[in-house]
Amino acid sequence: MTRLIFLGAPGAGKGTQAQALAQEYGIPHISTGDILRGAVANKTELGLKAKSYMDAGELVPDQLMLDLVRDRLSSEDVKAGWILDGFPRTVGQAKFLDMLLEEIHQSCSHVINFDVPDEDLVARLLGRGRVDDTDAVIRNRLAVYHEQTAPLIDFYSDRGQLISIDGSQSVEAIGSTLRQTLGSSSEIKSAS
Ligand code: AMP
């Protein structure tokens, strides 16, 4: 059973890799950023509450995120496995996820960290041209990442769950490193 958490700064390329790998394995790619952008576009209650935080490059408050993830991981299609992209983003969210997974009798196989230097991230994000990717917002998103999300690297590596991948390579090179890494894990091998 493939259940993976993709960790990394904004612009680290985890979304691109998650999407391709999820398609290959035939499992859902759960991107909390995509779900939130959909909610904003559809002007749902969640979207209206989340929009100002997203526009400023801040994290959406945990309470909204926890409800969203609980709902998503309770759906039928996630029974075959999943790739979580963009969640957890705080130690509080990671602890919540531990509890939730225990409650729904699931466990995460690996946490993949995409490691990219800040200079590369800024260049990539500016090039991406998304509405929440203006210069000031990008810098804030990176500051928020270092302050609130980067501690998850130690959180998961202390538990022996973390695999770090050099995310400064090309999309193709990262993809092949990722597949090699996963291929050498017997747990993933037996599931695929
Ligand atoms: P992303 O596409 O993952 O970069 O997410 C875009 C924006 O959605 C972020 O800048 C946050 O404002 C919000 N967001 C996505 N995932 C989370 C999360 N796990 N916790 C809090 N905010 C989130």
GROMACS .gro file of N, CA and C in nm, residues 17 20-22 24-25 165 171-172 174-184:
model
   60
   17GLN      N    1   0.586   1.627  -0.901
   17GLN     CA    2   0.624   1.487  -0.880
   17GLN      C    3   0.507   1.407  -0.823
   20ALA      N    4   0.247   1.320  -1.100
   20ALA     CA    5   0.291   1.215  -1.192
   20ALA      C    6   0.292   1.078  -1.124
   21LEU      N    7   0.344   1.074  -1.003
   21LEU     CA    8   0.356   0.945  -0.933
   21LEU      C    9   0.219   0.889  -0.897
   22ALA      N   10   0.129   0.977  -0.854
   22ALA     CA   11  -0.006   0.933  -0.815
   22ALA      C   12  -0.076   0.873  -0.936
   24GLU      N   13   0.068   0.734  -1.193
   24GLU     CA   14   0.134   0.607  -1.223
   24GLU      C   15   0.083   0.494  -1.132
   25TYR      N   16   0.068   0.527  -1.004
   25TYR     CA   17   0.023   0.425  -0.907
   25TYR      C   18  -0.129   0.410  -0.905
  165ILE      N   19   1.545   1.406  -0.089
  165ILE     CA   20   1.583   1.400  -0.230
  165ILE      C   21   1.632   1.538  -0.273
  171VAL      N   22   1.325   1.839  -1.347
  171VAL     CA   23   1.204   1.761  -1.315
  171VAL      C   24   1.226   1.613  -1.345
  172GLU      N   25   1.289   1.584  -1.461
  172GLU     CA   26   1.311   1.445  -1.502
  172GLU      C   27   1.406   1.375  -1.405
  174ILE      N   28   1.477   1.455  -1.092
  174ILE     CA   29   1.413   1.436  -0.960
  174ILE      C   30   1.320   1.315  -0.967
  175GLY      N   31   1.244   1.308  -1.078
  175GLY     CA   32   1.151   1.197  -1.097
  175GLY      C   33   1.223   1.063  -1.095
  176SER      N   34   1.339   1.055  -1.161
  176SER     CA   35   1.404   0.924  -1.163
  176SER      C   36   1.469   0.892  -1.028
  177THR      N   37   1.523   0.994  -0.958
  177THR     CA   38   1.575   0.969  -0.823
  177THR      C   39   1.462   0.919  -0.733
  178LEU      N   40   1.347   0.983  -0.746
  178LEU     CA   41   1.233   0.947  -0.662
  178LEU      C   42   1.192   0.801  -0.685
  179ARG      N   43   1.182   0.763  -0.814
  179ARG     CA   44   1.140   0.626  -0.844
  179ARG      C   45   1.244   0.523  -0.800
  180GLN      N   46   1.374   0.560  -0.815
  180GLN     CA   47   1.480   0.470  -0.767
  180GLN      C   48   1.468   0.450  -0.617
  181THR      N   49   1.448   0.562  -0.547
  181THR     CA   50   1.440   0.558  -0.401
  181THR      C   51   1.321   0.473  -0.357
  182LEU      N   52   1.208   0.495  -0.421
  182LEU     CA   53   1.089   0.419  -0.383
  182LEU      C   54   1.103   0.273  -0.425
  183GLY      N   55   1.167   0.253  -0.540
  183GLY     CA   56   1.186   0.116  -0.590
  183GLY      C   57   1.274   0.033  -0.499
  184SER      N   58   1.365   0.099  -0.425
  184SER     CA   59   1.453   0.022  -0.337
  184SER      C   60   1.387  -0.004  -0.202
   0.00000   0.00000   0.00000
